XYZ file of C-alpha atoms in Angstrom:
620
model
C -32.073 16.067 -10.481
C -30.087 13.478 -12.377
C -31.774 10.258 -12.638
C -30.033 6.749 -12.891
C -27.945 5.689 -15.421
C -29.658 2.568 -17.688
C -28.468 -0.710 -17.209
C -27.755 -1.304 -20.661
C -25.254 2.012 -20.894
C -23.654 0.524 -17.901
C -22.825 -2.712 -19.004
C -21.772 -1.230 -22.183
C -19.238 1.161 -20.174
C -17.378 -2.008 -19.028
C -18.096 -3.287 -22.812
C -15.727 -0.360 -24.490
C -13.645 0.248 -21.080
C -11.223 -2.715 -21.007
C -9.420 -2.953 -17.985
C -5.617 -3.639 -18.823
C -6.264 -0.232 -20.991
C -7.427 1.615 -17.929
C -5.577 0.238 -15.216
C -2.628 0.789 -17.273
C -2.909 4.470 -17.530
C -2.061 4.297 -14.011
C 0.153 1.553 -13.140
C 3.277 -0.598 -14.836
C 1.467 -3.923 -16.104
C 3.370 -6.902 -17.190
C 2.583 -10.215 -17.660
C 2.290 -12.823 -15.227
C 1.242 -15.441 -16.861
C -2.138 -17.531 -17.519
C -3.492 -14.350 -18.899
C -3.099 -12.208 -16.106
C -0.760 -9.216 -15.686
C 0.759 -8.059 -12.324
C 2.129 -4.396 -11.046
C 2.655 -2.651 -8.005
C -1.161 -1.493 -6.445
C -2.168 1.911 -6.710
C -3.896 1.606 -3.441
C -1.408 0.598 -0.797
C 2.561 0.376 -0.300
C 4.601 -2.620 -1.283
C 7.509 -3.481 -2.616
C 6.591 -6.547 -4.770
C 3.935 -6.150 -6.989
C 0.348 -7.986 -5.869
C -2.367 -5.983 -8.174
C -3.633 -8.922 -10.445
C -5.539 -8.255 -13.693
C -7.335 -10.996 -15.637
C -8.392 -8.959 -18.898
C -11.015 -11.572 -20.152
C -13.111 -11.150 -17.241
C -12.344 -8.017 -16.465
C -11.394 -7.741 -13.038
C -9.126 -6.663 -10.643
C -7.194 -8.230 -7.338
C -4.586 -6.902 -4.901
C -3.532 -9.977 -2.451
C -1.415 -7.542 -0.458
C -4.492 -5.204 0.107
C -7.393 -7.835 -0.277
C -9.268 -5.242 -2.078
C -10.799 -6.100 -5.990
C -13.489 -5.346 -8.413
C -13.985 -4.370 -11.744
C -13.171 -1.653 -13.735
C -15.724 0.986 -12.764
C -14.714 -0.409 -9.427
C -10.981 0.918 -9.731
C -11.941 4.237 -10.889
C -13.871 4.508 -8.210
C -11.174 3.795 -5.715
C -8.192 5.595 -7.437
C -10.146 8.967 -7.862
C -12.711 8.785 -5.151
C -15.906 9.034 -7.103
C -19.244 7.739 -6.743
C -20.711 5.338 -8.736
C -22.403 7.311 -11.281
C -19.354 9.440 -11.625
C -17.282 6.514 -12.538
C -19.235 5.664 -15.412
C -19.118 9.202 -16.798
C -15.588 9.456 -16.377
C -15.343 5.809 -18.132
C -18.403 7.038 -20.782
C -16.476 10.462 -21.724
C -13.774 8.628 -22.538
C -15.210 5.503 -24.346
C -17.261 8.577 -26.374
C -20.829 7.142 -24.977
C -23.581 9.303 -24.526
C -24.942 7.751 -21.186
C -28.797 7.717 -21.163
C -30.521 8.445 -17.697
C -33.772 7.124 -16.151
C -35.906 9.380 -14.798
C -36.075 12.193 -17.034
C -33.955 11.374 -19.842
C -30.981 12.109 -20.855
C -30.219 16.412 -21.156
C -26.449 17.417 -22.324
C -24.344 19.175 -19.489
C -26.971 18.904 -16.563
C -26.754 15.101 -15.317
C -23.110 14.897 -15.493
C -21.354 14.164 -11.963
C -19.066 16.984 -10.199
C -16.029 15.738 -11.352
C -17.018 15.539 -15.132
C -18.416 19.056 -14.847
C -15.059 20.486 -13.434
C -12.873 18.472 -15.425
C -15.164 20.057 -18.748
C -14.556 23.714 -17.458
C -10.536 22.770 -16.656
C -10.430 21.660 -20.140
C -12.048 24.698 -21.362
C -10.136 26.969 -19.656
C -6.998 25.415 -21.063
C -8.223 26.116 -24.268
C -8.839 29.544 -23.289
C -5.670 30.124 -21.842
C -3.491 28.926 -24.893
C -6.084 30.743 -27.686
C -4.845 34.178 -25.441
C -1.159 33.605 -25.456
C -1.347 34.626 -29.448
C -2.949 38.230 -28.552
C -1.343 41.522 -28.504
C -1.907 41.366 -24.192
C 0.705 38.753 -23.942
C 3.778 39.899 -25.550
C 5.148 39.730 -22.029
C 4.256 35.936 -21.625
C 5.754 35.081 -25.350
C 9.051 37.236 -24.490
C 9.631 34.996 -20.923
C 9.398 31.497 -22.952
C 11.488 33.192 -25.781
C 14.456 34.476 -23.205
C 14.191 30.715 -21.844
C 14.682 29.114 -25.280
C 10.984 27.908 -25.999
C 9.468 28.268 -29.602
C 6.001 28.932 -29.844
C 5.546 25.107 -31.096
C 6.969 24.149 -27.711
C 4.703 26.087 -25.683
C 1.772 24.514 -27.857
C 3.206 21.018 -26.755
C 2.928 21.628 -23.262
C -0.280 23.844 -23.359
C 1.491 26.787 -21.825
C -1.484 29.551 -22.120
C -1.832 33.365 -21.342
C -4.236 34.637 -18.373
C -5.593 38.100 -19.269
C -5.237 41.122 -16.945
C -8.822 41.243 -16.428
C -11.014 40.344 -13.207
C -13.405 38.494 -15.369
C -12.281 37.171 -18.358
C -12.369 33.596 -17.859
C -15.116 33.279 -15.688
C -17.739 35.264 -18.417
C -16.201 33.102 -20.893
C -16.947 29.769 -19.014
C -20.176 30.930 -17.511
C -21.058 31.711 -21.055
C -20.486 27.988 -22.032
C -22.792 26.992 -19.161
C -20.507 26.301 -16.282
C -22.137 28.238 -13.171
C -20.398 30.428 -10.281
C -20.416 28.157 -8.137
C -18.184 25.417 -10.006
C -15.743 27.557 -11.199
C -15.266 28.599 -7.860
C -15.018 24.525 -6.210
C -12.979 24.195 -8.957
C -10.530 26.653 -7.800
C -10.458 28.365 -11.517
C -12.057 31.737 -10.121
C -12.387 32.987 -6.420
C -15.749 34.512 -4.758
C -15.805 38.159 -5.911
C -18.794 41.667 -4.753
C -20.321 41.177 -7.634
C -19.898 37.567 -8.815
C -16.419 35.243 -9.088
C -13.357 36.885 -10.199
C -10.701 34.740 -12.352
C -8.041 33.082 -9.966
C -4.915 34.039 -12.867
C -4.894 37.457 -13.916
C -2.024 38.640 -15.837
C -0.197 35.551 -15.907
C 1.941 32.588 -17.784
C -0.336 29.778 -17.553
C 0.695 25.764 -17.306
C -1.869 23.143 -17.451
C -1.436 20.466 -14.761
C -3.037 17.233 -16.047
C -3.311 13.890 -13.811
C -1.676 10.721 -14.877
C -4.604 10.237 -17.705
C -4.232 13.652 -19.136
C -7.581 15.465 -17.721
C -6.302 19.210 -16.769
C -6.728 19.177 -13.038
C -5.584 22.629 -12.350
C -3.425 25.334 -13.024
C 0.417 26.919 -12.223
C 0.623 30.461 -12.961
C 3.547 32.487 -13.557
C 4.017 36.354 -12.559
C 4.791 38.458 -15.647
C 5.184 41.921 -14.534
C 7.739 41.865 -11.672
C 6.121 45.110 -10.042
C 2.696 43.436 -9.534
C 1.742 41.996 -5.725
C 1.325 38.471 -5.378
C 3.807 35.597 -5.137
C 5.837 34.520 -8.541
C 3.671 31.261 -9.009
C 0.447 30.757 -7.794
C -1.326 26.850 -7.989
C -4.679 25.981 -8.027
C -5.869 25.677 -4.766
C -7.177 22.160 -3.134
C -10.339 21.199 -4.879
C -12.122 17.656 -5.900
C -9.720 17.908 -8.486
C -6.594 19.078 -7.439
C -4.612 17.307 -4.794
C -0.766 19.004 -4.508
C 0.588 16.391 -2.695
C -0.645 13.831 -5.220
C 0.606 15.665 -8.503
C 3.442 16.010 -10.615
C 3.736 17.928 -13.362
C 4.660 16.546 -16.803
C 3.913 13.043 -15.823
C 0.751 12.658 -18.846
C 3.843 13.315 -21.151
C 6.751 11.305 -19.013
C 4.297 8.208 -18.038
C 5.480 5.871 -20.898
C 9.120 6.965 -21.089
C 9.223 6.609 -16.989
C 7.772 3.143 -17.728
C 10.219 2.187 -20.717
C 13.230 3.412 -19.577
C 12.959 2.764 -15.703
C 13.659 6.131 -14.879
C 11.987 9.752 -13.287
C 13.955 12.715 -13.060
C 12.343 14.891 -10.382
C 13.358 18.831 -10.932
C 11.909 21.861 -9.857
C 9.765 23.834 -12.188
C 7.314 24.000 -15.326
C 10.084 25.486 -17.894
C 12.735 23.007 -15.878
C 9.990 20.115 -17.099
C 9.960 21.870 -20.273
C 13.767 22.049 -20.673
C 14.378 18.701 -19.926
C 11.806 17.022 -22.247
C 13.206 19.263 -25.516
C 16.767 18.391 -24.321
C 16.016 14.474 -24.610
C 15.280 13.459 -20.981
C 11.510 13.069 -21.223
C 11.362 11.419 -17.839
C 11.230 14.758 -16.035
C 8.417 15.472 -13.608
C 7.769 18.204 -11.308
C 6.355 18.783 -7.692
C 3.721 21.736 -8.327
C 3.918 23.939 -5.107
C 5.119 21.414 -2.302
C 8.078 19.285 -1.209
C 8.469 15.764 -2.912
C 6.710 13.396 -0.882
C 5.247 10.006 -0.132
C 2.341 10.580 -2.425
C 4.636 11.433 -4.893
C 6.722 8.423 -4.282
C 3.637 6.697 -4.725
C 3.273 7.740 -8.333
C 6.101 6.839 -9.405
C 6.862 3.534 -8.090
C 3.501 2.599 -9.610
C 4.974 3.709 -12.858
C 8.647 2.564 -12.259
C 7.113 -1.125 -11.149
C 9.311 -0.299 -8.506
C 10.125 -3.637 -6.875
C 13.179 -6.235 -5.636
C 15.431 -6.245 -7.954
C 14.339 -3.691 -9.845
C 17.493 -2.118 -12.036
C 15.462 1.764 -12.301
C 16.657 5.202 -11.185
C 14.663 8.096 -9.410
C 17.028 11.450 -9.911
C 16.919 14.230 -8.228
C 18.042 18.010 -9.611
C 18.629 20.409 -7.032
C 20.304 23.152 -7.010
C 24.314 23.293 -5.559
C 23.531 26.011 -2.636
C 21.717 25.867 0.555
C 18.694 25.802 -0.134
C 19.070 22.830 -2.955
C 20.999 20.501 -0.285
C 18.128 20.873 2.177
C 15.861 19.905 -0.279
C 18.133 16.778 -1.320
C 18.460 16.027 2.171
C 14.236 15.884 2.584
C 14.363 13.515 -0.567
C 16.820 11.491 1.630
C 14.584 11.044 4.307
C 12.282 9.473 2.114
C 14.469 7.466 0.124
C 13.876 4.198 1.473
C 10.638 3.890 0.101
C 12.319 3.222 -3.006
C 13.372 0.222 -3.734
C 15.140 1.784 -7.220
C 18.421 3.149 -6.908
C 18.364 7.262 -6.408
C 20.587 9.634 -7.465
C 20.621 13.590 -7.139
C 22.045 15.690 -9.872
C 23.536 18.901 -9.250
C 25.043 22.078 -11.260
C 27.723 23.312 -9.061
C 27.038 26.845 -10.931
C 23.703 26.591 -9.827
C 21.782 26.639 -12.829
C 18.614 24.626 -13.171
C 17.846 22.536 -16.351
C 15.699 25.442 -18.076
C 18.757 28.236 -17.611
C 21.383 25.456 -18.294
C 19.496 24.201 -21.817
C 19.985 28.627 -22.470
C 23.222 29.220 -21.731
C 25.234 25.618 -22.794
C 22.535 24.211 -25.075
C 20.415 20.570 -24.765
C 23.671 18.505 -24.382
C 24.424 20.080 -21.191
C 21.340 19.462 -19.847
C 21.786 15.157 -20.909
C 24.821 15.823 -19.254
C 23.758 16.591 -16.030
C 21.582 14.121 -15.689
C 24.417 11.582 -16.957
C 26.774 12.870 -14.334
C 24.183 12.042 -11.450
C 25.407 10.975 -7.810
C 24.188 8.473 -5.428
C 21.864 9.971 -3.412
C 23.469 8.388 -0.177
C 27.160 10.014 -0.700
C 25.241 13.146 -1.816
C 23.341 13.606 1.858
C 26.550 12.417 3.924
C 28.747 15.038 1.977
C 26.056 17.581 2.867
C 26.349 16.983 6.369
C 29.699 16.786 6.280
C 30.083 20.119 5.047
C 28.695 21.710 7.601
C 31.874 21.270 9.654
C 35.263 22.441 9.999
C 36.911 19.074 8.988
C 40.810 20.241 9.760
C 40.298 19.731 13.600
C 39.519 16.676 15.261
C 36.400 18.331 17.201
C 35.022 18.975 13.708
C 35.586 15.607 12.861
C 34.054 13.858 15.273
C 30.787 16.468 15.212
C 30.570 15.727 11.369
C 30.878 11.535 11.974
C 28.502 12.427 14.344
C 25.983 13.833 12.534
C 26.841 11.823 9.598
C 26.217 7.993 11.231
C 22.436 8.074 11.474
C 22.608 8.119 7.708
C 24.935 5.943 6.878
C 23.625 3.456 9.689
C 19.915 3.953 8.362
C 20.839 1.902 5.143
C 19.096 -1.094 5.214
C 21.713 -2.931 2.728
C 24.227 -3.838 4.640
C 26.701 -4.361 2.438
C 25.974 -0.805 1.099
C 26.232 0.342 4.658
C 29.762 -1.281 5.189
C 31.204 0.680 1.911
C 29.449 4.011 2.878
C 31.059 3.747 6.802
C 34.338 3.387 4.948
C 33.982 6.221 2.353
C 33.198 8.465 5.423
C 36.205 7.370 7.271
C 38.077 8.868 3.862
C 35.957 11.887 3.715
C 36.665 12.923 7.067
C 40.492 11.794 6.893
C 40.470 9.334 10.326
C 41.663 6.584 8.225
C 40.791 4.253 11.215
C 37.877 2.654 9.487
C 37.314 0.103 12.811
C 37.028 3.089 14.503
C 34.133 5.009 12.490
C 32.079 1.325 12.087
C 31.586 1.419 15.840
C 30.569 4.738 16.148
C 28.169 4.136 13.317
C 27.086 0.609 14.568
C 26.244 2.217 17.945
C 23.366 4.439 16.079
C 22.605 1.072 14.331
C 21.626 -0.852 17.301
C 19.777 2.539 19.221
C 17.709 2.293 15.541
C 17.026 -1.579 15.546
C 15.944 -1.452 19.321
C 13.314 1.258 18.365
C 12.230 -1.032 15.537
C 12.359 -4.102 17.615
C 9.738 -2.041 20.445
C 7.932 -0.915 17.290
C 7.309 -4.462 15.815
C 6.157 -5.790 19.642
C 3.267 -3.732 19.529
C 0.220 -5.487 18.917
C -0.498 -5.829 15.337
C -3.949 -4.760 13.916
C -6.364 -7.732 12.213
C -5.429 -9.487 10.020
C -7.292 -8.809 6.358
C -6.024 -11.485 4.603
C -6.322 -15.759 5.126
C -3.324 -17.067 5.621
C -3.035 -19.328 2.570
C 0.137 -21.041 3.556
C -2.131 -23.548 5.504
C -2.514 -26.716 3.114
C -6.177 -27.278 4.319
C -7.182 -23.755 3.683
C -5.393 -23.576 0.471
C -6.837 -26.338 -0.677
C -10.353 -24.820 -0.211
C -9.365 -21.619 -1.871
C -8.480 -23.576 -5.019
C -11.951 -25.382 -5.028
C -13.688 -22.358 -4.441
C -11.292 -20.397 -7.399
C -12.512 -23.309 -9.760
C -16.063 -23.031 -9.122
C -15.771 -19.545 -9.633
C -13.732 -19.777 -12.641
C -14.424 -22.827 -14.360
C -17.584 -24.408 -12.490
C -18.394 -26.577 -15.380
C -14.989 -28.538 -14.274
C -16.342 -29.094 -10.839
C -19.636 -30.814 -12.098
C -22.034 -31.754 -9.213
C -19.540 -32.933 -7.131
C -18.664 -29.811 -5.831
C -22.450 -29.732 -4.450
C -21.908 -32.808 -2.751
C -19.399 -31.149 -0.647
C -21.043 -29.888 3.288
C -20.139 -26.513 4.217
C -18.490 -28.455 6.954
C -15.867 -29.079 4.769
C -14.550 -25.720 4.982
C -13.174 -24.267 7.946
C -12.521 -19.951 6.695
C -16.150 -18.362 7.710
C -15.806 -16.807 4.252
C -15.401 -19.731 2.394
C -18.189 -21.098 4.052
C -20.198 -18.264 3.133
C -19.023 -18.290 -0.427
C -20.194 -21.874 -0.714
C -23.159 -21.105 0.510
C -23.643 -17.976 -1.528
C -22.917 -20.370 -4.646
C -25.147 -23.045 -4.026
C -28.052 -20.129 -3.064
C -27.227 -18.779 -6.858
C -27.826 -21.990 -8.437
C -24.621 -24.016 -7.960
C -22.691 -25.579 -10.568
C -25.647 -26.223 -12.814
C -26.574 -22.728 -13.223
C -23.060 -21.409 -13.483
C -22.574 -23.259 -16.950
C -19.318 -22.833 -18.511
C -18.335 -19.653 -16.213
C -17.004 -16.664 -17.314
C -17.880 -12.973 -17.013
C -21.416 -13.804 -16.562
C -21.177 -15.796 -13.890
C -18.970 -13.705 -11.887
C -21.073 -10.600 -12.230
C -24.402 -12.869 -11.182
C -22.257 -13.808 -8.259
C -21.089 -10.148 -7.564
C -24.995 -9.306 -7.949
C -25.732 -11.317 -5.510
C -22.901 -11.214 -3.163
C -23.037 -9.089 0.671
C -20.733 -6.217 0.744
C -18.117 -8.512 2.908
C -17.677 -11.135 0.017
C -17.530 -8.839 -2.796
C -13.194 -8.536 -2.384
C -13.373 -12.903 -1.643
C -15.126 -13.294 -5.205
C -13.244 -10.462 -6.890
C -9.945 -12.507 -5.559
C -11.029 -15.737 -6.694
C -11.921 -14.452 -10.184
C -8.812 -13.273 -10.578
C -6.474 -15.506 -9.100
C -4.603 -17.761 -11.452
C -5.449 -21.351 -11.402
C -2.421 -24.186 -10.375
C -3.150 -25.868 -13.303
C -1.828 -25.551 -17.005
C -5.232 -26.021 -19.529
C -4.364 -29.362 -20.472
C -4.602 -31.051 -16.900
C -7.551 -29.303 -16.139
C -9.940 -31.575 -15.659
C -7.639 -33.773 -13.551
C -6.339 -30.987 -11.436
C -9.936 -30.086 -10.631
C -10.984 -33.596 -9.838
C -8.444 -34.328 -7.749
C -9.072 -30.294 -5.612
C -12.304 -31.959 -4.676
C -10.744 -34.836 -3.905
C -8.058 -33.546 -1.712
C -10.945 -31.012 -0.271
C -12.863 -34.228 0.926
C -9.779 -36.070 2.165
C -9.324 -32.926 4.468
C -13.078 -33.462 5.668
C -12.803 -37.409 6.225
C -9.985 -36.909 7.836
C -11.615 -34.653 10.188
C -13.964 -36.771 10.876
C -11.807 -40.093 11.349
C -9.687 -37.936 14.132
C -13.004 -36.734 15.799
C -14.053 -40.600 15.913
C -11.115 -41.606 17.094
C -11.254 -39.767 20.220
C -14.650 -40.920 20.835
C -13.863 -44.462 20.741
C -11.131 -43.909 23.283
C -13.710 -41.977 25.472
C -15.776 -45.380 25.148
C -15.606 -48.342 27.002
C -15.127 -51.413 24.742
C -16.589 -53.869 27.637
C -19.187 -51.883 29.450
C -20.106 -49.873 25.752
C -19.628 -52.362 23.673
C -22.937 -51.680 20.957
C -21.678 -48.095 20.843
C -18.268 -48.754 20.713
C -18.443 -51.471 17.800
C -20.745 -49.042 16.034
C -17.866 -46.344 16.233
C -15.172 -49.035 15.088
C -17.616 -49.659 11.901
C -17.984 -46.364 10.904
C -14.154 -45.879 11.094
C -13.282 -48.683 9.382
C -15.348 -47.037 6.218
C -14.136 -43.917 6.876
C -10.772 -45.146 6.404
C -11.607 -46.855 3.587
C -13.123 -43.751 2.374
C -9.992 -41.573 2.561
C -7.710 -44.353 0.847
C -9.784 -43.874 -2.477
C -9.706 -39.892 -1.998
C -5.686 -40.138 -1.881
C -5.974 -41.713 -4.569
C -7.716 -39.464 -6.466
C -5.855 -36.664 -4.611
C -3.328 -38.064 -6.222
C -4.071 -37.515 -9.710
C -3.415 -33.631 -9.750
């Protein structure tokens, strides 16, 4: 049994694993100033972008999601590992042999699941593209040579060769100390009479890597025609390999998506392939499902997808039946872009791999240069389904075509799309075909209006419009930032002072730790003491305040956090003077008269008391 992994090899994980570098592999970073950098999270929808990272800490933030930590933390979350299998992904790739307590450290045998399978994926690749060479696959080298790949290509993209053998791969990994049963999670072999049999057999291989460039899994590609089975066969679902979740090509595409705001979504490996030699390396590929919101996911992370953003999504389907159903499913999802999207389509029906063949690479950059607006793409669809030259026609086609013209949320956009379909179906009474249209508008907005008047869930995040509570977020994000600016003043403060039950507990967490005299000047250190210390339900609260920018350039500092305290007290006397105030009119100034000129002393230095705090409020 694997023991626990030393403290010292986990702190120097986070050492060698900064977190711009990592978090970056995943998501569109830029900066946002004050050190930080910003992107869309990886961990819940949005359109603006609300992930904070503050490299020289090294933590994480999402104000949209309220969820934060470190980097180990976010690898964690994004692939759904333990803790220990965190660090070994981080360790493998920092090149850190991880020493365990408990028994010591023994090659191959403490490593988590996910290492292990990720190992034998890796392996098999290898295996795969060290068999496409041998005399067995002359069939696999002839399909990439009738498609226009080189053998220099296929070594780009890892394209391999499974042997017509039941066992090939599996001896060959069980050899290198992978066991039956992970080749089997993995979904590289399947549970044979006598042992696991290999999964490919026969085949064109593909590796599918995730967004960091681990091979995850596998497409395979029938050779023989004459063979049972379907053309391509996937890896199966596994720890590993999530369909919905992956897209083909986008290890290679990533920084190209990133640079030139743009994905091109087509339909197979050698249409990936194509694309990429023909100078559109933004192409990306579903592997064995429908595009969908997982996908969308991806790439919006990669796109920064966000208002105002200026980036394309593209579609390539092909011109018949089939293709136009498919465009139409992308429709339906469309919204969730915030990017413009476009579909490309070959009227001839050729895809990018048999178009790069027949009319070379140019005609594939053409193609995706001559893309359409997804919008007039899905309403021509429709429209085509109907006899146009009668007026019954007509009317079924407007029909069928206002839910999507009236489901466009710009409404500008909406207005020129309602009169392009009065043109396209030839009523050329545009009044006429912006009721009909506005009538499935206002059905739509009523079932959004009885949406949004359900009760909403609870709330996960403070409402930090509220002055007060702002106000003791920004004391709390100094003393967890900069304590040393603070001073003891901040430990002067009651935790009446603060009104959020987790800013009281954060005070109180902070004076428990030490307070300001054992935070010194801040820093890493003192946020990971904190974190060390922290319950489960302040971890996010300290993550947040570590890495929330401060209101304050560096050279007013000192006066911005003098005059947070201030303003943090001014909140509290003012409390207080309001609370006295309605005692004293509760008392009787004739038959209470001790009490009541007790009350009018205290107020009077209460009052005094809050005209030097606004004055040192003031100062910021």
């Amino acid at each position: 049994m694997a023991g626990r992994i030393s403290d010292e090899d986990i702190a120097l994980v986070r050492e060698r694993s900064p977190i711009a570098d990592i978090v970056g592999e995943h998501i569109q970073l830029r900066n946002a100033g004050g050190g930080n950098l910003k992107g869309l999270c990886p961990f819940h929808e949005e359109k603006s972008p609300s992930f904070n990272v503050t490299p020289t800490r090294g933590y994480w933030y999402c104000f949209g999601c309220a969820e934060g930590g470190d980097v180990i933390t976010f690898v964690r979350r994004l692939e759904h590992l333990s803790f220990g299998e965190a660090v070994e992904r981080l360790a493998n790739r920092a090149g850190i042999q991880l020493r365990y307590e408990q028994g010591g450290y023994v090659p191959g045998r403490e490593q988590g699941e996910r290492s292990r399978l990720v190992e034998a994926h890796r392996a098999a690749a290898e295996f795969y593209v060290a068999k496409l060479g041998g005399p067995d696959a002359a069939l696999g080298r002839t399909f990439l040579s009738e498609r226009g790949f080189e053998r220099v290509d296929a070594e780009h993209f890892g394209v391999g060769y499974a042997p017509a053998e039941w066992e090939a791969l599996s001896r060959h990994l069980m050899a290198r100390g992978f066991t039956a049963a992970e080749l089997i999670k993995g979904g590289l072999a399947k549970e044979g009479r006598r042992g696991p049999i290999d999964r490919f057999r026969g085949r064109l291989v593909w590796p599918i890597r995730d967004i960091t460039g681990d091979v995850i899994g596998f497409g395979a590609r029938k050779l023989n025609e004459a063979e049972d089975g379907p053309k391509y066969l996937n890896t199966p679902e596994s720890p590993l390999y999530k369909k919905s979740e992956v897209l083909y090509g986008v290890d290679l595409a990533k920084r190209e998506i990133s640079k030139r705001s743009q994905a091109v979504i087509v339909e197979g490996y050698t249409d990936v392939m194509a694309c990429h030699l023909s100078g559109v390396p933004t192409a990306v590929a579903t592997c064995g499902t429908a595009f969908g919101q997982e996908h969308i996911k991806v790439l919006r992370r990669l796109l920064l997808d966000q208002s105002g953003s200026q980036g394309e999504v593209i579609f390539t389907f092909d011109g018949d039946a089939a293709g136009q159903k498919a465009a139409l499913r992308a429709f339906a999802d469309e919204q969730r872009f915030v990017t413009q999207t476009f579909v490309a389509v070959q009227p001839d029906g050729l895809d990018p791999c048999d178009l790069r063949v027949t009319r070379g690479e140019a005609a594939v950059r053409d193609l995706i240069a001559g893309r359409e607006p997804l919008f007039a793409f899905a309403i021509r669809s429709v429209i085509s389904r109907y006899d146009v030259s009668t007026n019954e026609g007509r009317l079924s086609a407007l029909d069928a075509a206002a839910p999507i013209v009236a489901g466009i949320k710009d409404r500008a956009l909406r207005q020129l799309y309602a009169v392009d379909l009065d043109r396209w179906l030839g009523f050329n009474n545009e009044r006429f075909v912006m009721d009909r249209i506005a009538e499935i508008s206002v059905t739509a907005q009523a079932t959004v209006r009885a949406r949004e008047r359900r009760p909403a869930g609870p709330r996960r995040v403070a409402d930090l419009t509220d002055p007060g509570v702002r106000t003791e977020a920004e004391v709390l994000k100094l003393a967890v930032q900069r304590p040393a600016l603070l001073g003891p003043g901040f430990e002067a403060i009651g935790p009446e002072a603060f009104t959020l039950p987790e800013h009281i507990a954060l005070h109180k967490l902070i004076l428990d730790t030490g307070g300001i005299a054992a935070a010194g000047p801040g820093g890493r250190e003192w946020v990971d003491r904190l974190l060390g210390e922290v319950p489960d339900t302040l971890r996010a609260v300290v993550t947040r305040f570590a890495v929330e920018e401060l209101r304050a350039d560096l050279a007013n500092e000192e006066r911005y956090a003098s005059a947070m305290l201030a303003a943090l007290e001014l909140i509290s006397v003012t409390r207080a003077i309001e609370e006295l105030k309605s005692r004293m009119q509760r008392t009787n100034p004739v038959e209470e008269q001790q009490d009541y000129n007790r009350l009018f002393a205290e107020l009077v230095a209460l009052e005094q008391q809050r005209r030097v705090l606004r004055e040192r409020a003031a100062g910021s």
